[in-house]
Every structure is written in C-alpha cells, then in structure tokens.
Short mmCIF file of C-alpha atoms and ligand atoms in Angstrom, two decimals:
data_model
loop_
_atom_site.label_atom_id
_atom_site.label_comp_id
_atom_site.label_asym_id
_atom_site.label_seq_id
_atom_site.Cartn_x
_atom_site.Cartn_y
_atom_site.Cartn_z
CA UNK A 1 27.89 335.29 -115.23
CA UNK A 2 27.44 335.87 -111.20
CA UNK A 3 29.83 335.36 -108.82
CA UNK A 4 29.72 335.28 -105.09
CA UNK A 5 33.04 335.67 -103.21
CA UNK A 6 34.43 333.87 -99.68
CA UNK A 7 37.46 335.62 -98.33
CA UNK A 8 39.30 335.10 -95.01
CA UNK A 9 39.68 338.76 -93.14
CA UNK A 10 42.15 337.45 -90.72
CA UNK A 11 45.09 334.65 -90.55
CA UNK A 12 42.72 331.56 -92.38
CA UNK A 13 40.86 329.17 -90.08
CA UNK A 14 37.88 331.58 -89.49
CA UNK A 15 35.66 329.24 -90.96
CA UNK A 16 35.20 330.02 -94.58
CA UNK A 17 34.29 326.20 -95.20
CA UNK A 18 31.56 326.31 -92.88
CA UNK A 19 29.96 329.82 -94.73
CA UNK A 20 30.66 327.89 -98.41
CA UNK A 21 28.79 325.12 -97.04
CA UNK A 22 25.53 327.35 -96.12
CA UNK A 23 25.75 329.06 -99.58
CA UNK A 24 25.85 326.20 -101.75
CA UNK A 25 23.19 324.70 -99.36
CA UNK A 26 20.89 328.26 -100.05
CA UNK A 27 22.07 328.99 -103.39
CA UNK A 28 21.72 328.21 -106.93
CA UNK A 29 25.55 328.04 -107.77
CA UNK A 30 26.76 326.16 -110.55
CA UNK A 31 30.17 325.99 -109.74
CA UNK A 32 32.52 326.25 -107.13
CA UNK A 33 35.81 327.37 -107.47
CA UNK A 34 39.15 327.34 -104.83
CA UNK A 35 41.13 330.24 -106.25
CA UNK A 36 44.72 330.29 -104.34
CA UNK A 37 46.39 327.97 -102.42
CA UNK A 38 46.30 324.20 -102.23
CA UNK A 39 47.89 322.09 -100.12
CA UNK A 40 48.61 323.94 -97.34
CA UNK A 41 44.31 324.94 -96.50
CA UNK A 42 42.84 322.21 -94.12
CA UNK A 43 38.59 323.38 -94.39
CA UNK A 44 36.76 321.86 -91.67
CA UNK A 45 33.13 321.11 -92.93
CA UNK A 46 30.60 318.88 -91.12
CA UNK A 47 28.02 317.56 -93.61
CA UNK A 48 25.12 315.39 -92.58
CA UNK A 49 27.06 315.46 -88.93
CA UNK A 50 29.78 314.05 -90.31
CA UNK A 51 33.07 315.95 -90.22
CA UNK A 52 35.54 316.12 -93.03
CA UNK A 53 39.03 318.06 -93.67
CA UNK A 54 39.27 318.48 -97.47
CA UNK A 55 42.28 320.52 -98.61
CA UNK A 56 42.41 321.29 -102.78
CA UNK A 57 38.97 319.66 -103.39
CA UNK A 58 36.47 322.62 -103.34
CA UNK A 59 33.19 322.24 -100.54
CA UNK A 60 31.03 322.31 -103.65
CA UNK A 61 31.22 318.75 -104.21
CA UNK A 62 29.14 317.64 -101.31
CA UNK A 63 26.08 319.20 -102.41
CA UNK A 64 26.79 317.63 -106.19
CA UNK A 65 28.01 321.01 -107.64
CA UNK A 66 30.86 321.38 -109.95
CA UNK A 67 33.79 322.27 -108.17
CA UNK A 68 37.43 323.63 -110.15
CA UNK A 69 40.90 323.76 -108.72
CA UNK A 70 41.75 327.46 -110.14
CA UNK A 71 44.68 328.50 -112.57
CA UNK A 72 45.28 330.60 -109.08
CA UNK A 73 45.83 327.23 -107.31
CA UNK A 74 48.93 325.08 -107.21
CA UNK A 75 48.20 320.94 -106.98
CA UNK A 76 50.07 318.04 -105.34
CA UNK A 77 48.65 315.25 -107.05
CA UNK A 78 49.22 312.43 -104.07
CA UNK A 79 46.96 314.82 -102.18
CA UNK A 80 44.31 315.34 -104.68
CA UNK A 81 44.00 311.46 -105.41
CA UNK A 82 43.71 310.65 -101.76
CA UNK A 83 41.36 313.65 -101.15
CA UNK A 84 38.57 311.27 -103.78
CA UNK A 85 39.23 308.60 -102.60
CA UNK A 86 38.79 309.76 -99.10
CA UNK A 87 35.28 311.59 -100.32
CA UNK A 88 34.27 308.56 -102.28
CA UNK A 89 34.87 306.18 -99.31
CA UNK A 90 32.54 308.19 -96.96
CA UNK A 91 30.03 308.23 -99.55
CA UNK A 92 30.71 311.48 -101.21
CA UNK A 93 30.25 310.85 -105.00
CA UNK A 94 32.92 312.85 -107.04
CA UNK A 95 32.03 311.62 -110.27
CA UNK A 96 31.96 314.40 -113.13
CA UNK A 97 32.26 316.64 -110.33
CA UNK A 98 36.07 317.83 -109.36
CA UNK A 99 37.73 318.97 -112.23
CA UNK A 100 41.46 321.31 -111.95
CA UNK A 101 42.20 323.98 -114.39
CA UNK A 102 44.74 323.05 -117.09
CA UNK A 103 46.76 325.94 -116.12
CA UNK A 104 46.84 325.27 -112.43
CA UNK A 105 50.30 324.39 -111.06
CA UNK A 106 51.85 321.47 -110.15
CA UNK A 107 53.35 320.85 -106.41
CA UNK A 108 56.34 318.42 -107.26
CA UNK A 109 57.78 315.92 -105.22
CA UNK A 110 60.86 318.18 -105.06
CA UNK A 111 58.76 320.85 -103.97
CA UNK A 112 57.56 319.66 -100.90
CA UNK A 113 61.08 318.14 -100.25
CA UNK A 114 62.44 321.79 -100.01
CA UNK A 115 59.54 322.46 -97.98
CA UNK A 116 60.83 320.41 -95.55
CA UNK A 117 63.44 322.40 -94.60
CA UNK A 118 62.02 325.39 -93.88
CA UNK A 119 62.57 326.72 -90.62
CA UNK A 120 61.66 330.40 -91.23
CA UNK A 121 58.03 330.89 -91.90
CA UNK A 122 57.02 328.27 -90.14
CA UNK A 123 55.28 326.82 -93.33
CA UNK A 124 52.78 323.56 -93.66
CA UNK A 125 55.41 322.26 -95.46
CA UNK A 126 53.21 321.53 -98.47
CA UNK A 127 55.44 322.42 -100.88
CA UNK A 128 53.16 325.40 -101.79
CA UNK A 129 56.15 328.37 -101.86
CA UNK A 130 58.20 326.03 -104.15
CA UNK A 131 56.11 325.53 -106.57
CA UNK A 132 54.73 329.64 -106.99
CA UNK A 133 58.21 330.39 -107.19
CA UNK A 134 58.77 327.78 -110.03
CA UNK A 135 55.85 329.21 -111.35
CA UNK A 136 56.75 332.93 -111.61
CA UNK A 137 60.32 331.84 -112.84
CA UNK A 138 58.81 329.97 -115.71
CA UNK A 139 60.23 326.85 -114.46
CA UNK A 140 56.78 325.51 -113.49
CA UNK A 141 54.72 322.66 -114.48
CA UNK A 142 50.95 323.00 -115.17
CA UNK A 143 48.33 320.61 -114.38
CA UNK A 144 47.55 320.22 -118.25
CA UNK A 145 51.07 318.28 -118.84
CA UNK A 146 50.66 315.32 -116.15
CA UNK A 147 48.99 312.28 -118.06
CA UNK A 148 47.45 311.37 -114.24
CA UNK A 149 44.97 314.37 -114.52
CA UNK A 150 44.17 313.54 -117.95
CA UNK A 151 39.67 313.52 -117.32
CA UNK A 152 40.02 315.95 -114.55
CA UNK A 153 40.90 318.70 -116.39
CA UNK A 154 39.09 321.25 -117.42
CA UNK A 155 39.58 324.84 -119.61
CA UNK A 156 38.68 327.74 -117.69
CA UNK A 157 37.26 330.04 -120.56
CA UNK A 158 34.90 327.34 -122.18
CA UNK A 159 33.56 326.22 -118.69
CA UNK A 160 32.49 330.03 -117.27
CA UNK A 161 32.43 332.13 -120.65
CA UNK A 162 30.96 329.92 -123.61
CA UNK A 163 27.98 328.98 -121.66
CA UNK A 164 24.81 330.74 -120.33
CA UNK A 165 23.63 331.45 -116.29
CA UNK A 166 27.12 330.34 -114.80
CA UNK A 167 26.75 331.03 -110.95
CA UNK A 168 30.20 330.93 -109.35
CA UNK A 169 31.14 331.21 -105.43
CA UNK A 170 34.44 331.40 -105.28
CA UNK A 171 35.99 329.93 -101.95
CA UNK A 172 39.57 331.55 -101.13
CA UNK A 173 42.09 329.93 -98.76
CA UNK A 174 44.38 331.20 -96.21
CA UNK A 175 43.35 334.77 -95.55
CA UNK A 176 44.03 338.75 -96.13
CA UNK A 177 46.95 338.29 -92.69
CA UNK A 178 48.39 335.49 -94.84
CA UNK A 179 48.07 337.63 -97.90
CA UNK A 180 51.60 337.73 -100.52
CA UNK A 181 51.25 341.54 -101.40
CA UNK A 182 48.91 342.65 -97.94
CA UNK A 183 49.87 340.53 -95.16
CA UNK A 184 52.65 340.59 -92.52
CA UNK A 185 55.58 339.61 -94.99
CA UNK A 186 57.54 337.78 -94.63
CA UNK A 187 54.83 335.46 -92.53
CA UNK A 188 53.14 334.96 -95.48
CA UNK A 189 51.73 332.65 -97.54
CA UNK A 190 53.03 332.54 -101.76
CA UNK A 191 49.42 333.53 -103.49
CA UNK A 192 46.69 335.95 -103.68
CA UNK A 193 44.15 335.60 -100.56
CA UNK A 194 41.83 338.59 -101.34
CA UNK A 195 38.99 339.06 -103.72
CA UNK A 196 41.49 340.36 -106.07
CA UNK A 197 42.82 337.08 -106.10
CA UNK A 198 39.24 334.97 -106.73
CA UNK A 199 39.27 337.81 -110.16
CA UNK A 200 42.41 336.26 -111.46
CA UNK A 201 40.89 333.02 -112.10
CA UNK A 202 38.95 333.87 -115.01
CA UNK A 203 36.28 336.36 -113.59
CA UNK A 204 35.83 339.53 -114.87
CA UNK A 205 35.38 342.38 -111.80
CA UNK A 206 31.48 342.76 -113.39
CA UNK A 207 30.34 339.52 -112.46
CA UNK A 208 31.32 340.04 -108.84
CA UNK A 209 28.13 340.07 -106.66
CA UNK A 210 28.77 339.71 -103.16
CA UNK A 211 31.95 339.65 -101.07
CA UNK A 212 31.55 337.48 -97.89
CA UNK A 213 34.60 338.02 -95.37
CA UNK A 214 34.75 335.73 -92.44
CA UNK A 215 36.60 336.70 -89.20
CA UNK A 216 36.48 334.80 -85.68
CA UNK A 217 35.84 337.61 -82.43
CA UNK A 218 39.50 336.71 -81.80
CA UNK A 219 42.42 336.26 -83.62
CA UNK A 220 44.89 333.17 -84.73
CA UNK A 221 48.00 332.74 -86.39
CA UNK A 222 49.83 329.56 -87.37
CA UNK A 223 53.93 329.98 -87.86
CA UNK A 224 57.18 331.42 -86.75
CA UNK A 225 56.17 335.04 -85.63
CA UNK A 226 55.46 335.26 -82.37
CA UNK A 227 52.29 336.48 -81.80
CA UNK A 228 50.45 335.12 -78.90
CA UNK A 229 50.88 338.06 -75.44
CA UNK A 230 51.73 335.62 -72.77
CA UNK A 231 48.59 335.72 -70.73
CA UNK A 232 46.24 332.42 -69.25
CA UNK A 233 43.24 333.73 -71.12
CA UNK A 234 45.22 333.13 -74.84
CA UNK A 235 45.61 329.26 -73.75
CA UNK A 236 41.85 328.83 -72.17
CA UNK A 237 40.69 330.30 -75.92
CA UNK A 238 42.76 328.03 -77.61
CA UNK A 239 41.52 325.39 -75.23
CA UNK A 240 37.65 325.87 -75.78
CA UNK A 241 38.14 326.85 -79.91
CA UNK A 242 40.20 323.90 -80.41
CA UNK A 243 42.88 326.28 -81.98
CA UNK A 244 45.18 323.19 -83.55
CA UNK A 245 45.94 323.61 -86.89
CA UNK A 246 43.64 321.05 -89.78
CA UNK A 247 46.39 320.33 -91.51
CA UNK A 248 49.22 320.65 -89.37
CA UNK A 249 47.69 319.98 -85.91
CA UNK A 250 49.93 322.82 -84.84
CA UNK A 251 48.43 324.59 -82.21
CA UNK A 252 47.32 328.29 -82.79
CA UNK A 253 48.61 331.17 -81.37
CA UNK A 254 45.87 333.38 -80.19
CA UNK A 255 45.33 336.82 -79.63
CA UNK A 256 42.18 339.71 -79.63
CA UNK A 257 40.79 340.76 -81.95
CA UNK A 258 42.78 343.38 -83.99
CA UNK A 259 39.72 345.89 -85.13
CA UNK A 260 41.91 347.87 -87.86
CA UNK A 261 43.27 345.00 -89.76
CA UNK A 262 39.95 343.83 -89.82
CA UNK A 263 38.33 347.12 -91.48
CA UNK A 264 41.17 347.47 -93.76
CA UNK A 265 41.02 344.04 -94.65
CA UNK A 266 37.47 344.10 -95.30
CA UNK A 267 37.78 347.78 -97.17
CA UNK A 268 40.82 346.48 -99.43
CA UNK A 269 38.46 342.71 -100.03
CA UNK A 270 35.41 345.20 -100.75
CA UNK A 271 33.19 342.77 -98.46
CA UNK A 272 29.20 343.61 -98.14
CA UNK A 273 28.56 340.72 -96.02
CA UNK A 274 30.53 339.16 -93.08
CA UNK A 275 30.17 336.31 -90.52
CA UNK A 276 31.95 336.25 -87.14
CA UNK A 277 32.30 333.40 -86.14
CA UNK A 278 33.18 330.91 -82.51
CA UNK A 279 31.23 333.40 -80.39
CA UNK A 280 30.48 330.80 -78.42
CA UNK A 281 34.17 330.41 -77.49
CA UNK A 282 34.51 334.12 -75.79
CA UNK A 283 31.36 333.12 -74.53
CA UNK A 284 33.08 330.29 -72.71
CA UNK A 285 35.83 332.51 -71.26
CA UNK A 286 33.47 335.48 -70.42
CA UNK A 287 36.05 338.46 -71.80
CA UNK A 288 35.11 340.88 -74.50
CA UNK A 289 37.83 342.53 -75.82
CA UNK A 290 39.24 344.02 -79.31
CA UNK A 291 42.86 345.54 -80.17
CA UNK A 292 42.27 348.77 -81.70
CA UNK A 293 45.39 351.48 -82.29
CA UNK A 294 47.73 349.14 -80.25
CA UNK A 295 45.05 349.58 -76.96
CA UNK A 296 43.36 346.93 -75.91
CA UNK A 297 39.22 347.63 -75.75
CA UNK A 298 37.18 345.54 -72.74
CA UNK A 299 33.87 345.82 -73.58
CA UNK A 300 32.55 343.77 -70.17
CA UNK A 301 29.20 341.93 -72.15
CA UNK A 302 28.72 340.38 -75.10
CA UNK A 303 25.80 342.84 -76.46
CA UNK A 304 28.77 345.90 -75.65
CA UNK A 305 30.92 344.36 -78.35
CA UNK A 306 28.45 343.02 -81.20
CA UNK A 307 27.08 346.94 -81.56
CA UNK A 308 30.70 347.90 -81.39
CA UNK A 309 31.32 345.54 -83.88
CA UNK A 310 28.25 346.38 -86.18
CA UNK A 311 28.98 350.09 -85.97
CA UNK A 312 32.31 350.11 -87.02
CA UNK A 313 31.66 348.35 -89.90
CA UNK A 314 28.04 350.29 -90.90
CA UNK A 315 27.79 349.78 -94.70
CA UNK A 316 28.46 345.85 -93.78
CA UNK A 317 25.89 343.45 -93.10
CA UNK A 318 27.06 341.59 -90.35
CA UNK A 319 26.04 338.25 -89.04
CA UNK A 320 27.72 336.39 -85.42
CA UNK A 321 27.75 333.05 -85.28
CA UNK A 322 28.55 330.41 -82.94
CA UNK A 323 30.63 327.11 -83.63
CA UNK A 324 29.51 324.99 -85.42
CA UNK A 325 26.31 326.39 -85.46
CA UNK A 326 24.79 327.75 -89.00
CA UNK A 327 24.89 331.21 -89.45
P1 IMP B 1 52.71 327.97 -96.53
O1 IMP B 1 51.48 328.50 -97.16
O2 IMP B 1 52.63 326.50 -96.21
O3 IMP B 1 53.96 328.36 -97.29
O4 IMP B 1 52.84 328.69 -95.10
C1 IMP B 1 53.06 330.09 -94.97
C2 IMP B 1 52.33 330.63 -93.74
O5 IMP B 1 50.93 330.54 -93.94
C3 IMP B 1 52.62 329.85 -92.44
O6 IMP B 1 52.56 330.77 -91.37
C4 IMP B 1 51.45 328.87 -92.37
O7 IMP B 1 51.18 328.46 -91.06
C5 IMP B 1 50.34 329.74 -92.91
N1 IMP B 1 49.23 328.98 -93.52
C6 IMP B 1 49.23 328.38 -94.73
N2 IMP B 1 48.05 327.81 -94.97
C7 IMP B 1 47.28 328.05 -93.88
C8 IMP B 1 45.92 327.73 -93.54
O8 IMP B 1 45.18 327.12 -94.30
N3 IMP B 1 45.49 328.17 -92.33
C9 IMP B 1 46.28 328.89 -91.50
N4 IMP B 1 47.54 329.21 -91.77
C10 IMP B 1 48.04 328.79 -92.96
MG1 MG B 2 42.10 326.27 -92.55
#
C-alpha cells in the first residue's frame, strides 16, 4: 500500500481541492479518501471549467476513482444524498464510486439542531461538534446502522489491506489552525486535521509517501476570534481572493502571512511538498509581507518573498501558484 497525503497548513480554504484535483489527474491512485470532517468543508474544484462545491463526497470521483468517507469522518446523510444527486445532475457519474466507511459517524438531525445555537465558535453550524462529542461519549451512531446507506458502505480493512497495489491520497479538511489537539482552541474545529489524522483511517505510518501541505501567501480565518488588524489592505485581499466562506458564504477575515505557524505546522504534518497558492491575489494588491515573531516582514517584490519563502522551508519542495491556475 502507498499513500499520498493533502493537509491544510493554515485555517482550511487554501485550496487543497484544487492540489487533489492535479494529483488524481497525474497519478495512478486507486482511491481517494476524506479523513476528518464532513459537513462543515466546502472544496472548490473546477473540472472541465465547470465549478463545483462538494462537501463529504471526496474530489476523487470526478476522475472515476474510488472515493471513501473515512471512519475519521462524521456524515449528515441529507447532505450526502444531495451531494449525488447534485454530481449526477451535472454529469458526474457516481456509480460504484462513493462509498462511506461503516464506522464513520452519523450527523443527526439533533445534531445540527444544537448547532444552531452556537454563538461561540462561530461554527458552520453543520452539526459536526455534536456528533464527535456523541461519538467519544459512546452515544454515537455509525454509518453501518442507517438502512439509507445500506450499498454505500464499505469496510475499511478489506478495501485497503486484503487487496494488492492500493494507491491512496488522502484529502484532509479544515486545516492544522483549525486543528482539535494543535490549533487555536477553543476556535477549533472537533477532529484531527493533520497527517496524523489521514493515519487514523486505516493507514499504517509505512505506507505514507508524500505529505503535500497547502498554504495561501496570506492568511484566513472563518469564526468568532477576531483576527483580521483593521487596515484597507485586509478588505482589498478579501476583495480580489473572493475570501467568502463555500459553505457558509461568510466572509473571511484576513491577515499576513504568519511564517512560524506555517513551519511548525508543516514540521508537526511532516510535509515534503507544498503549494502556495492565490499569488495572483498579492499580486493584485502589490504588498509582500509575512508575520514572523509578532513583526511584520515587507519584502517590497514578489521575487524578495518567494526566496524568503523557499529558504525557510529548505528540505521542502515548494511550488507558488496562482488562482485557479494549475500548479
Ligand atoms: P465547525 O467545524 O463547524 O464546528 O466550526 C469550527 C470552526 O472551524 C469555525 O471557526 C469554522 O468557521 C471553522 N471551519 C470549519 N470548517 C471549515 C472549513 O472547511 N473552512 C474554513 N473554516 C472552517
Ligand atoms: Mg474549504
């Protein structure tokens, strides 16, 4: 078994659909697998210049690979049934393809009530914390139990370890910011965002092959913190990156750049490879700047920053990429 791993270095929405997309499109994967989250992602993908916002339904299934909802994941079925029939209806065939683990979770209906209330995380309101709480008090329900899934589901073990050359990229949601153990608790999300978390879906650490983090050149973060310095340049970025949230349509609060979450985030992820991405959009505003030790760095060009960027993180390979360009 091989496994190739997408993680989000900063607060999710960096792109990791778009970077999932050029991998399956390059590779020879025979599965892909969402491994936290559910509900609450929104991944942006255009395919055949078409755009689509899937949100439990991994990106594998537009290039006809098998693609699992993870034991790590938690599942509101309403969601999922639309999500095929939305794929379906613009000619995106999901036949044999989208399977969920029977141990994945179950968002209830009186999960995403509760949701509703909350007022201070500043959540999507998916009902995601609900049901990993239910979950971790043994109160949960898995996907295996609900008669609706019954031809969707699919055993973890037999489908990666009972059968020979199983290629896995592993697409993560939310991202290392968002984290439950390594973000900024308590603006978190409820699950695992790092590589760590991909492992706990039924791949063993030996498989793991490459680790691609994604990162924009600046920052965002959806929720109740406040995070956004109140300067002009934080709403013209948001302006020209379209910073409104896929599922939400919240907008974004923006901010440079922080240079030391990013290097511990990609240390504690163990990534080899990683895409920056909407260069184009600091581009469009002309600054260059980072946050490193609380200072803020103005590096005055483009070029100044990307060797910055590329030294700082040496044992890397690093890629830039502009929106929605192809890396
Ligand atoms: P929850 O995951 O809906 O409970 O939300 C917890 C926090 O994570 C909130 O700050 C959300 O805005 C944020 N969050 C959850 N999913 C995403 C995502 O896919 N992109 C960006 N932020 C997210
Ligand atoms: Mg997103």
């Amino acid at each position: 078994m091989e496994a190739d791993i997408i993680v989000d270095l900063q607060y999710g929405d960096c792109g990791k659909g778009k970077i999932t997309h050029q991998l399956c499109k390059g590779g020879d994967y025979t599965h892909v697998l969402r491994y936290n989250g559910s509900g609450n992602a929104g991944h942006t993908i255009i395919h055949n210049g078409k755009q689509f916002v899937t949100h439990c339904i991994p990106a594998g299934v537009f290039f006809g690979i098998k693609s699992i909802i993870g034991p790590g994941c938690v599942v509101n079925p309403d969601q999922f049934f639309d999500e095929i029939e939305e794929l379906e209806r613009n000619g995106i065939s999901t036949e044999g393809l989208v399977y969920i683990a029977e141990n994945a979770h179950v968002i209830m209906d009186s999960h995403l009530h509760e949701d509703q209330g909350d007022e201070k995380i500043g959540t999507t309101k998916q009902g995601n914390g609900p049901a990993y709480r239910d979950k971790y008090a043994r109160d949960g329900i898995r996907a295996k139990t609900l008669p609706c899934f019954e031809g969707y589901l699919i055993n973890i073990y037999d489908e990666f370890h009972q059968s020979e050359d199983v290629k896995i990229l592993c697409e993560g949601a939310q991202g290392f910011g968002l984290d439950i153990d390594w973000g900024d608790y308590p603006f978190v999300t409820s699950s695992h965002c790092t590589s760590a978390g991909a492992l706990l879906n039924g791949i063993p650490p030996r498989a793991v092959r490459n680790v691609w983090g994604v990162a924009k050149v600046y920052e965002t973060y959806v929720g109740a913190k406040s995070f956004e310095p109140d300067e002009e340049i934080f709403k013209m970025i948001r302006y020209h990156g379209k910073e409104y949230g896929a599922t939400t349509g919240r907008p974004r609060q923006c901010n440079w750049m922080n240079v030391d979450l990013l290097k511990k985030a990609a240390d504690i992820n163990g990534v080899t490879h990683l895409v920056f991405n909407k260069v184009d959009i600091l581009r469009q505003v002309n600054r260059w700047k980072v946050i490193e030790n609380d200072d803020v760095l103005d590096f005055n060009s483009e070029e100044g920053m990307k060797d910055f960027l590329i030294k700082e993180l040496d044992d890397i390979e690093v890629f830039f990429s502009d929106n929605p360009n192809s890396i």
